[in-house]
Coordinates of C-alpha atoms in Angstrom, one line a residue:
M1 CA 122.4 -102.1 33.6
S2 CA 118.8 -102.6 32.4
A3 CA 117.8 -105.8 30.6
Q4 CA 117.2 -105.8 26.7
L5 CA 113.7 -105.0 25.4
S6 CA 112.0 -108.5 24.0
W7 CA 108.3 -109.2 24.1
Q8 CA 105.8 -112.0 23.1
W9 CA 102.1 -111.2 22.8
P10 CA 99.8 -110.6 24.7
L11 CA 101.6 -107.5 26.1
D12 CA 101.1 -106.6 30.0
I13 CA 101.1 -102.9 30.8
L14 CA 101.7 -102.0 34.4
H15 CA 99.6 -99.1 35.1
V16 CA 100.4 -96.8 38.2
S17 CA 99.6 -93.4 38.9
D18 CA 99.2 -90.6 41.8
L19 CA 102.2 -91.8 44.0
H20 CA 102.1 -88.4 45.7
F21 CA 105.8 -88.8 47.4
F22 CA 107.0 -86.0 49.6
G23 CA 110.8 -87.2 49.7
D24 CA 110.6 -87.1 53.6
P25 CA 110.5 -90.4 55.3
V26 CA 108.3 -89.5 57.7
L27 CA 105.7 -87.6 55.7
D28 CA 106.1 -90.9 53.1
S29 CA 106.0 -93.4 55.9
A30 CA 102.4 -94.8 54.9
R31 CA 103.1 -94.2 51.2
N32 CA 106.4 -96.3 51.3
A33 CA 104.7 -99.1 53.2
A34 CA 101.6 -99.1 50.6
W35 CA 104.5 -98.8 47.8
R36 CA 106.5 -101.9 49.2
A37 CA 103.1 -103.9 49.6
L38 CA 102.3 -102.9 45.6
C39 CA 105.9 -104.0 44.5
N40 CA 105.4 -107.1 46.5
D41 CA 102.4 -108.0 44.6
V42 CA 103.8 -107.3 41.4
A43 CA 106.9 -109.6 42.0
Q44 CA 104.5 -112.4 43.2
R45 CA 102.5 -112.5 40.2
R46 CA 105.4 -112.3 37.9
R47 CA 106.8 -115.5 39.5
K48 CA 103.9 -117.4 39.1
G49 CA 103.6 -116.4 35.6
V50 CA 100.1 -114.7 35.9
V51 CA 101.9 -111.5 34.2
R52 CA 104.7 -110.6 32.0
P53 CA 105.3 -106.8 32.4
H54 CA 106.2 -105.3 29.2
I55 CA 106.1 -101.8 30.2
I56 CA 105.4 -99.6 33.3
A57 CA 103.0 -96.6 32.4
C58 CA 103.0 -93.9 35.2
T59 CA 100.3 -91.3 34.4
G60 CA 101.4 -88.4 36.8
D61 CA 101.5 -86.9 40.1
L62 CA 104.8 -88.9 41.1
V63 CA 105.3 -86.1 43.8
E64 CA 103.1 -84.2 46.2
T65 CA 104.9 -81.0 45.2
P66 CA 107.9 -80.3 42.9
S67 CA 111.3 -80.6 44.7
E68 CA 114.3 -82.6 44.1
K69 CA 114.0 -84.7 47.1
A70 CA 110.2 -85.4 46.5
F71 CA 111.7 -86.5 42.6
R72 CA 114.3 -88.4 44.0
R73 CA 111.9 -90.6 46.2
G74 CA 109.5 -91.0 43.1
V75 CA 112.2 -92.1 40.8
N76 CA 113.6 -94.3 43.0
A77 CA 110.1 -95.7 43.6
L78 CA 109.9 -96.4 40.0
L79 CA 113.4 -97.9 39.8
E80 CA 112.2 -100.6 42.6
L81 CA 109.1 -101.4 40.7
A82 CA 111.2 -101.8 37.3
E83 CA 113.5 -104.3 39.3
E84 CA 110.5 -106.5 40.4
C85 CA 109.3 -106.2 36.9
G86 CA 112.7 -107.8 35.6
F87 CA 113.7 -104.6 33.7
L88 CA 117.0 -104.2 35.8
E89 CA 119.7 -106.7 36.2
E90 CA 120.7 -105.2 39.7
S91 CA 119.5 -102.9 41.9
C92 CA 120.2 -99.3 41.5
A93 CA 119.1 -95.7 43.1
W94 CA 119.4 -92.1 42.8
Q95 CA 121.7 -91.1 45.8
E96 CA 121.6 -88.2 47.7
G97 CA 124.2 -85.6 46.2
E98 CA 123.7 -86.8 42.9
E99 CA 122.4 -84.0 40.8
R100 CA 120.6 -86.5 38.1
P101 CA 119.4 -90.0 38.3
P102 CA 121.7 -93.0 37.4
E103 CA 122.3 -94.3 34.2
A104 CA 120.1 -96.9 34.5
W105 CA 117.2 -94.5 34.8
W106 CA 117.9 -93.1 31.3
Q107 CA 118.0 -96.6 29.8
L108 CA 114.7 -97.4 31.3
L109 CA 112.9 -94.2 30.4
N110 CA 110.9 -94.3 27.4
H111 CA 111.8 -97.7 26.9
R112 CA 110.3 -99.6 29.6
I113 CA 109.1 -96.7 31.9
F114 CA 106.7 -94.1 30.5
L115 CA 106.0 -91.0 32.4
I116 CA 104.0 -88.0 32.3
P117 CA 103.4 -85.0 34.3
G118 CA 100.5 -84.3 36.7
N119 CA 99.4 -81.2 38.4
H120 CA 101.3 -82.0 41.4
D121 CA 104.6 -82.7 39.3
V122 CA 104.6 -79.4 38.1
F123 CA 102.5 -76.7 40.1
A124 CA 103.1 -76.0 44.0
S125 CA 100.9 -78.5 45.8
G126 CA 98.9 -79.1 42.6
L127 CA 97.3 -76.1 42.3
R128 CA 97.1 -74.1 38.9
I129 CA 96.1 -70.4 40.4
L130 CA 97.4 -66.9 40.6
F131 CA 99.1 -67.3 37.3
L132 CA 102.1 -69.2 38.8
G133 CA 104.2 -70.7 36.2
K134 CA 105.2 -74.5 35.8
A135 CA 108.1 -76.0 38.0
S136 CA 109.7 -77.3 34.6
G137 CA 113.1 -77.2 35.9
E138 CA 112.6 -80.3 38.6
W139 CA 110.6 -82.1 35.9
A140 CA 113.3 -81.8 33.3
R141 CA 115.8 -83.0 35.8
I142 CA 114.3 -86.4 35.7
T143 CA 113.0 -86.6 32.1
D144 CA 115.8 -84.7 30.0
P145 CA 119.3 -86.1 30.5
E146 CA 121.1 -83.5 28.7
G147 CA 119.0 -80.4 29.9
R148 CA 117.9 -79.5 26.3
V149 CA 114.3 -78.6 27.6
P150 CA 113.7 -74.7 27.1
P151 CA 111.9 -73.2 30.2
G152 CA 107.9 -74.1 30.6
R153 CA 108.2 -77.0 28.3
L154 CA 107.7 -80.5 29.5
E155 CA 108.1 -82.9 27.0
P156 CA 111.5 -83.6 25.8
T157 CA 110.2 -87.0 24.4
P158 CA 106.5 -86.5 23.3
A159 CA 106.2 -89.9 21.6
A160 CA 108.2 -93.4 21.8
L161 CA 108.1 -96.9 20.7
A162 CA 108.2 -100.1 22.9
G163 CA 108.3 -103.0 20.8
P164 CA 104.8 -103.1 18.8
L165 CA 103.5 -100.2 21.0
A166 CA 103.4 -96.7 20.1
V167 CA 103.0 -94.5 23.0
R168 CA 102.2 -90.7 23.0
M169 CA 103.1 -88.8 26.3
I170 CA 100.7 -85.8 26.8
D171 CA 101.0 -82.8 29.2
S172 CA 97.2 -82.4 30.2
N173 CA 98.1 -79.8 32.8
G174 CA 97.6 -76.5 30.6
S175 CA 99.5 -73.3 30.9
R176 CA 99.3 -70.9 33.8
A177 CA 95.9 -69.5 34.9
F178 CA 94.4 -67.5 37.5
W179 CA 91.8 -70.2 39.4
K180 CA 91.9 -73.3 37.5
T181 CA 92.7 -75.2 40.8
A182 CA 93.4 -78.7 39.6
R183 CA 91.5 -78.7 36.3
G184 CA 93.4 -79.9 33.3
S185 CA 93.9 -78.7 29.7
V186 CA 95.8 -79.6 26.5
D187 CA 97.2 -76.5 25.0
R188 CA 95.9 -76.2 21.5
Q189 CA 99.4 -75.4 20.2
V190 CA 100.4 -78.9 21.1
D191 CA 101.2 -80.8 18.1
L192 CA 99.7 -84.3 19.0
A193 CA 100.8 -86.0 15.6
W194 CA 103.2 -88.7 15.9
P195 CA 106.7 -87.3 14.9
Q196 CA 107.5 -88.4 11.2
D197 CA 111.1 -89.9 12.4
L198 CA 109.4 -92.2 15.0
G199 CA 108.3 -94.6 11.9
V200 CA 104.7 -95.5 13.6
G201 CA 103.0 -98.0 11.1
D202 CA 100.0 -100.1 10.9
H203 CA 101.7 -103.1 12.9
H204 CA 101.9 -100.6 16.1
F205 CA 99.1 -100.6 18.6
R206 CA 98.8 -96.8 19.4
M207 CA 97.9 -95.6 23.2
A208 CA 98.4 -92.3 24.8
L209 CA 99.1 -91.1 28.5
V210 CA 97.7 -88.1 30.0
H211 CA 97.0 -87.4 33.7
A212 CA 93.8 -85.4 33.9
H213 CA 90.7 -87.7 33.4
P214 CA 88.9 -87.0 30.0
L215 CA 85.6 -88.1 31.0
Q216 CA 83.7 -87.8 34.3
V217 CA 83.7 -90.2 36.8
P218 CA 79.8 -90.2 37.0
F219 CA 78.7 -91.0 40.9
F220 CA 81.4 -88.6 41.9
V221 CA 79.3 -85.6 40.5
Q222 CA 76.9 -84.4 43.3
G223 CA 76.4 -80.7 42.5
V224 CA 78.0 -77.7 41.2
F225 CA 80.6 -77.5 44.1
D226 CA 81.6 -81.2 43.8
D227 CA 85.4 -81.5 43.5
E228 CA 85.0 -83.3 40.2
A229 CA 84.2 -80.0 38.9
S230 CA 87.6 -78.8 39.8
L231 CA 89.3 -81.9 38.5
M232 CA 88.2 -82.4 35.0
M233 CA 89.7 -81.5 31.6
D234 CA 88.7 -78.2 29.9
N235 CA 89.0 -79.5 26.4
A236 CA 88.5 -83.3 27.0
G237 CA 86.6 -83.2 23.4
F238 CA 89.3 -81.5 21.3
L239 CA 91.9 -83.9 22.9
L240 CA 89.4 -87.1 22.2
K241 CA 89.0 -86.1 18.6
N242 CA 92.6 -85.6 17.6
L243 CA 93.5 -88.8 19.4
A244 CA 91.0 -90.7 17.3
D245 CA 92.5 -89.1 14.1
L246 CA 95.8 -90.4 15.3
G247 CA 94.5 -94.2 15.6
V248 CA 95.0 -94.3 19.2
R249 CA 93.1 -97.1 20.8
L250 CA 93.8 -96.8 24.6
I251 CA 94.1 -93.9 26.9
L252 CA 95.7 -94.2 30.3
H253 CA 95.0 -91.5 33.0
G254 CA 95.0 -91.0 36.4
H255 CA 94.3 -87.9 38.7
R256 CA 91.1 -89.1 40.3
H257 CA 92.6 -91.6 42.6
Y258 CA 89.7 -93.8 41.7
P259 CA 90.3 -96.8 39.0
C260 CA 87.7 -96.6 36.0
C261 CA 87.2 -98.1 32.5
Y262 CA 85.2 -96.9 29.6
T263 CA 84.8 -98.1 25.9
L264 CA 84.1 -94.8 23.7
S265 CA 82.9 -94.8 20.1
L266 CA 84.4 -91.5 18.3
Q267 CA 84.2 -90.3 14.9
D268 CA 87.2 -89.6 13.4
S269 CA 88.0 -86.7 10.6
R270 CA 87.2 -89.2 7.8
D271 CA 83.8 -90.3 9.2
A272 CA 85.3 -93.6 10.4
I273 CA 84.0 -94.9 13.8
R274 CA 86.8 -95.7 16.1
S275 CA 86.6 -97.9 19.6
V276 CA 88.9 -96.2 22.1
A277 CA 89.4 -97.7 25.5
I278 CA 89.7 -94.8 28.4
V279 CA 91.4 -96.5 31.5
G280 CA 92.0 -94.7 34.8
A281 CA 94.2 -95.7 37.5
G282 CA 93.7 -95.2 41.1
S283 CA 96.2 -93.9 43.5
A284 CA 99.1 -96.5 44.2
T285 CA 99.8 -95.1 47.6
K286 CA 96.8 -92.5 48.8
A287 CA 93.5 -93.8 49.3
P288 CA 90.7 -91.7 48.2
A289 CA 88.2 -90.4 50.9
R290 CA 85.1 -92.3 49.3
W291 CA 86.5 -95.6 48.4
K292 CA 89.0 -96.3 51.0
Y293 CA 91.5 -98.4 48.7
V294 CA 94.9 -98.0 47.0
S295 CA 94.9 -99.5 43.6
Y296 CA 96.8 -100.1 40.4
N297 CA 96.1 -101.7 36.9
W298 CA 97.4 -104.5 34.8
V299 CA 96.1 -103.7 31.0
R300 CA 96.6 -106.7 28.5
I301 CA 96.9 -105.9 25.0
Y302 CA 96.1 -109.2 22.6
P303 CA 97.5 -109.6 19.4
D304 CA 93.8 -109.3 17.5
Q305 CA 94.0 -105.3 19.6
R306 CA 91.6 -106.6 22.1
V307 CA 92.4 -104.5 25.3
E308 CA 91.5 -106.2 28.8
V309 CA 91.9 -104.4 32.3
R310 CA 92.5 -106.0 35.7
I311 CA 92.0 -103.7 38.5
L312 CA 93.7 -104.7 41.5
R313 CA 92.8 -103.1 45.1
R314 CA 94.0 -103.3 48.8
D315 CA 92.6 -102.1 51.8
P316 CA 95.8 -100.0 53.6
E317 CA 94.9 -102.2 56.5
A318 CA 94.9 -105.3 54.6
P319 CA 98.3 -107.3 53.9
A320 CA 97.4 -108.2 50.0
F321 CA 96.0 -107.0 46.8
S322 CA 92.7 -108.5 45.4
G323 CA 91.3 -108.2 42.0
F324 CA 87.6 -108.3 40.9
A325 CA 86.3 -111.6 39.6
S326 CA 87.2 -111.1 36.3
P327 CA 89.0 -108.7 33.9
V328 CA 87.1 -105.8 32.0
A329 CA 86.9 -106.6 28.4
A330 CA 87.8 -102.9 27.7
T331 CA 87.3 -103.3 23.5
L332 CA 86.7 -106.1 21.3
G333 CA 89.3 -107.6 19.3
D334 CA 89.5 -107.0 15.5
F335 CA 89.5 -110.6 14.2
S336 CA 89.0 -114.1 15.2
C337 CA 90.6 -117.6 14.0
E338 CA 89.4 -120.7 13.9
R339 CA 92.1 -123.0 14.1
L340 CA 95.9 -122.4 14.3
E341 CA 98.4 -125.3 13.2
R342 CA 102.1 -125.6 13.9
V343 CA 104.1 -128.3 12.3
V344 CA 108.0 -128.5 12.5
K345 CA 109.8 -130.8 10.4
V346 CA 113.7 -132.2 11.2
W347 CA 114.3 -133.0 7.5
N348 CA 117.8 -133.6 6.9
S349 CA 121.1 -135.0 8.3
F350 CA 121.9 -131.2 9.4
G351 CA 119.0 -130.9 11.8
D352 CA 117.6 -128.2 9.4
L353 CA 113.9 -127.2 10.5
E354 CA 111.0 -126.3 8.4
V355 CA 108.5 -124.6 10.2
T356 CA 104.8 -124.2 8.8
T357 CA 102.3 -122.3 10.7
R358 CA 98.7 -122.1 9.3
F359 CA 95.8 -119.9 10.5
S360 CA 92.2 -121.5 9.2
G361 CA 89.2 -119.3 9.4
L362 CA 90.7 -116.1 9.7
R363 CA 88.3 -113.2 9.4
A364 CA 87.7 -109.6 10.3
L365 CA 84.7 -108.9 12.8
P366 CA 81.8 -106.7 12.0
G367 CA 82.2 -103.0 13.1
R368 CA 85.9 -103.1 13.4
P369 CA 88.3 -101.5 11.1
P370 CA 90.0 -103.3 8.4
V371 CA 92.7 -105.5 9.2
R372 CA 96.0 -104.6 7.8
C373 CA 98.5 -106.4 10.0
I374 CA 98.2 -109.5 11.9
P375 CA 100.9 -110.0 15.0
F376 CA 103.1 -112.8 14.1
E377 CA 106.5 -114.0 15.2
R378 CA 109.5 -111.5 15.8
R379 CA 112.7 -112.9 14.4
V380 CA 115.9 -110.8 14.7
G381 CA 119.3 -111.9 14.5
S382 CA 118.4 -115.4 13.1
Q383 CA 118.7 -116.3 9.5
V384 CA 115.5 -117.5 8.1
E385 CA 114.1 -117.9 4.6
Y386 CA 110.2 -117.6 4.6
S387 CA 107.3 -117.7 2.1
A388 CA 103.6 -116.6 3.2
R389 CA 100.7 -117.1 0.9
T390 CA 97.0 -117.0 1.1
L391 CA 95.4 -120.6 0.9
R392 CA 91.6 -119.7 0.5
G393 CA 89.6 -116.2 0.2
S394 CA 90.8 -113.8 -2.3
A395 CA 94.0 -116.1 -3.0
G396 CA 94.5 -114.4 -6.6
S397 CA 94.5 -110.8 -5.5
R398 CA 95.7 -110.8 -1.7
Q399 CA 99.2 -110.6 -1.1
V400 CA 100.8 -111.5 2.5
A401 CA 104.2 -110.3 3.6
W402 CA 105.9 -111.4 6.9
D403 CA 107.7 -108.2 8.6
A404 CA 110.2 -110.4 10.6
A405 CA 111.6 -107.6 12.5
A406 CA 108.3 -105.9 13.4
G407 CA 106.9 -109.2 14.1
S408 CA 103.9 -108.8 11.9
L409 CA 102.1 -110.3 8.9
E410 CA 101.0 -107.5 6.4
L411 CA 97.7 -108.0 4.2
D412 CA 97.4 -106.4 1.2
P413 CA 94.6 -105.4 0.6
P414 CA 93.2 -105.3 4.2
L415 CA 90.9 -107.7 5.5
D416 CA 87.4 -106.3 6.1
A417 CA 84.3 -108.2 7.4
A418 CA 82.6 -108.4 4.2
G419 CA 85.4 -110.5 2.9
G420 CA 84.4 -113.5 4.7
A421 CA 87.2 -116.1 6.0
I422 CA 90.7 -116.5 4.8
D423 CA 93.4 -119.2 5.4
L424 CA 97.1 -118.1 5.7
E425 CA 100.1 -120.1 5.5
V426 CA 103.6 -119.0 6.5
R427 CA 106.6 -121.4 6.2
H428 CA 110.3 -120.8 7.2
H429 CA 113.3 -122.8 7.4
L430 CA 116.0 -122.5 9.9
H431 CA 119.5 -124.0 9.2
G432 CA 120.6 -126.4 11.9
G433 CA 118.1 -125.8 14.5
A434 CA 118.0 -129.3 16.1
A435 CA 120.5 -131.6 17.5
L436 CA 120.7 -134.9 16.2
T437 CA 122.6 -136.9 18.7
S438 CA 123.4 -136.6 22.3
W439 CA 126.8 -135.2 21.8
Q440 CA 125.6 -132.4 19.5
A441 CA 123.1 -131.7 22.2
L442 CA 125.6 -131.4 24.8
Q443 CA 127.7 -129.1 22.6
M444 CA 124.5 -126.7 21.9
Y445 CA 123.1 -126.8 25.3
G446 CA 125.8 -127.5 27.7
A447 CA 126.3 -129.5 30.6
G448 CA 123.5 -130.4 33.4
P449 CA 121.0 -133.0 34.6
G450 CA 120.0 -134.8 31.6
A451 CA 122.3 -132.8 29.2
G452 CA 122.9 -134.6 26.0
D453 CA 120.0 -137.1 26.3
R454 CA 117.2 -135.0 25.0
E455 CA 116.2 -132.5 22.2
H456 CA 112.9 -130.4 22.4
Q457 CA 110.5 -127.8 20.2
R458 CA 108.6 -125.5 21.9
Y459 CA 105.9 -123.2 20.7
A460 CA 105.0 -119.8 22.6
L461 CA 101.4 -119.4 21.7
E462 CA 100.6 -115.6 21.6
F463 CA 97.7 -116.0 19.0
E464 CA 94.3 -116.9 20.4
A465 CA 92.4 -119.7 18.5
R466 CA 89.7 -122.0 19.2
D467 CA 91.8 -125.0 18.4
V468 CA 95.6 -125.1 18.3
S469 CA 97.6 -128.2 17.1
F470 CA 101.4 -128.6 17.3
E471 CA 103.4 -131.3 15.7
V472 CA 107.1 -132.2 15.2
H473 CA 108.0 -134.8 12.3
L474 CA 111.1 -136.3 13.6
G475 CA 111.7 -139.1 10.7
S476 CA 113.0 -142.6 10.8
R477 CA 116.1 -141.9 12.7
F478 CA 114.4 -140.6 15.6
S479 CA 112.2 -143.8 16.4
P480 CA 112.4 -143.8 20.5
P481 CA 112.6 -147.2 22.0
E482 CA 109.7 -146.6 24.2
P483 CA 106.8 -144.2 23.2
E484 CA 106.3 -143.0 26.9
T485 CA 110.1 -141.6 26.4
C486 CA 108.3 -138.6 24.4
R487 CA 107.0 -135.9 26.5
A488 CA 104.9 -133.2 26.1
R489 CA 104.5 -130.0 28.3
Y490 CA 101.7 -127.2 28.4
H491 CA 102.2 -124.3 30.8
R492 CA 102.4 -120.3 31.2
P493 CA 105.9 -118.9 30.4
G494 CA 108.3 -119.0 33.3
Q495 CA 106.3 -121.7 35.0
S496 CA 107.5 -125.0 35.6
T497 CA 105.3 -128.3 35.1
E498 CA 105.1 -131.8 35.1
S499 CA 105.6 -133.3 31.7
Q500 CA 103.0 -135.9 30.3
E501 CA 103.4 -138.4 27.7
A502 CA 103.1 -137.2 24.3
D503 CA 101.1 -138.5 21.4
W504 CA 103.4 -140.6 19.4
N505 CA 102.6 -141.7 15.8
A506 CA 105.0 -144.7 15.4
A507 CA 104.1 -145.2 11.7
T508 CA 104.8 -141.4 10.5
H509 CA 107.3 -140.6 13.3
V510 CA 105.1 -137.5 14.4
L511 CA 104.7 -136.1 18.1
A512 CA 101.6 -134.1 18.4
L513 CA 100.0 -131.6 21.5
D514 CA 96.6 -130.6 20.8
R515 CA 94.3 -128.0 22.7
E516 CA 90.9 -126.5 22.7
N517 CA 90.5 -122.6 23.5
P518 CA 94.1 -122.4 25.0
K519 CA 94.3 -118.9 26.5
P520 CA 97.8 -116.9 25.7
P521 CA 100.3 -116.7 27.1
V522 CA 101.1 -120.4 27.0
V523 CA 103.9 -122.5 25.8
L524 CA 103.4 -125.8 24.1
E525 CA 106.3 -128.0 24.2
L526 CA 107.5 -131.7 22.8
E527 CA 110.5 -133.7 24.0
W528 CA 112.2 -136.8 22.8
P529 CA 115.1 -138.8 23.3
L530 CA 118.5 -138.4 21.1
P531 CA 120.8 -141.4 20.1
E532 CA 124.0 -141.5 21.6
A533 CA 127.1 -140.7 19.3
A534 CA 130.6 -140.0 20.0
A535 CA 132.4 -136.6 19.2
P536 CA 133.7 -136.6 15.7
E537 CA 137.4 -138.0 15.2
P538 CA 140.0 -135.1 15.2
G539 CA 141.4 -134.2 12.0
T540 CA 138.2 -135.0 9.8
S541 CA 136.4 -132.0 8.0
N542 CA 133.9 -132.2 11.0
S543 CA 136.5 -132.2 13.8
N544 CA 135.4 -131.8 17.6
Q545 CA 136.8 -128.3 17.6
W546 CA 135.1 -126.9 14.3
A547 CA 132.0 -128.6 15.5
S548 CA 131.6 -127.3 18.9
V549 CA 131.9 -123.6 17.4
R550 CA 129.1 -124.4 14.7
L551 CA 127.2 -126.0 17.3
A552 CA 127.5 -123.0 19.8
L553 CA 126.3 -120.8 16.8
L554 CA 123.5 -122.9 16.3
A555 CA 122.5 -123.1 19.9
W556 CA 122.4 -119.2 19.9
Q557 CA 120.3 -119.0 17.0
R558 CA 117.9 -121.7 18.4
S559 CA 117.5 -119.3 21.4
L560 CA 115.9 -116.7 19.4
L561 CA 113.7 -119.1 17.9
D562 CA 112.6 -120.4 21.4
G563 CA 112.1 -116.6 22.4

């Protein structure tokens, strides 16, 4: 079974391309070794907390030539990668003799794994020549679980959502031709619009996957007979113009076996200038003749819509991947924030929480689109009451709404660079979110080392700001016997770190943790000791059995709050 989709900003996209599997152990020997090295590198980076894979984007040429055995190996390779990304709870594979991939593949496809066809996936040896038709049957075997795709069509799902990402999948292989070799094309009859029933909104980051590269790789062009001329996309301008109209901010492609990253300013049909990042992946298993490396990309999307690309490469003779000195800033963000404050108050005898988040000095950047939505915490399943308001800047006319299911703050009217800076405040209440005694903590969190002794609050920082403040207001009942018993942690998600003594104000009973210029994703934690207390007496309205059930439910709700 596949793991459930959840997310926190920033989002990491694992971009691989051009695997070119034959489905033969001998012919695939070197490619299998290269793929194992890539999977090991992904697993290592994930364990270290350097990345948190959100989706896998494979931009074509999964196989060398379309056949069942080749696609079986390609599907199993992506399932192996999905396991290393944490998308699978247990290993699975498409076994010989089975007509279609296993159920786990269909659960991941267009949810965690996004896949589009390359020329080698649909044309024999990747050649679009002699009016040969596409091998759509083999492609449909791995992309259409119910066999509904009519002959010649390759897109059972042209677009899908993955949390805050809207992904458009495009067949860039064109129709049959006499002598197009490996050139790409997007047929003009293809409707590139987002499906109306998909529900793509302003809060979605819009991206597209194609195989053929829409821009030339400049230093590979060496004359009219250079192979770059046989690999380009015929109508790239048509495609780019239409994707700009659709609000696409990121285009991922493969095909050239060489990684590249460009930022393009495109004028849409409403004369607005849109900045689009175009990112190409090298081959994950087959080093090109002129570069000598296999490679793959990590593409990170930040809450301000900034795109950052890290290209990782490996000499086939070397044991490990290495990256360039720093990631490539493919596009700038839409807005910036001076200060972010998070205040949590434990304010009554039920352990209720009042959580306030303040954005100070929030402004749209010049030359960027008006800001309609700001990514904010997603709350699904937990019952919260909230309020959101503008504290400074157009306070009388600007409305702010928190779409907790989508994870965004919606601004009406949108914020543009001419509007100056504004301050926002979002406040929500959570019933019974904190344990007040050691017995309650034991019921909420279970047994284990230190269980029942301490309580904590954590803040998974998704939003980049120049200054971040995290406070927990405990009240007089929580006065610790010694200030050093209050602890603070600051770490990457999934990483453990030694705690340090927290800032404790005995007069106000406030724990605090401040950081300058933190780089998300990071987690801020504050922890404090709890007073000892026995279980309630049986027969009372707050009996042991009833309290245990109630606290178990609160623990589940709290887990949603902690993410």
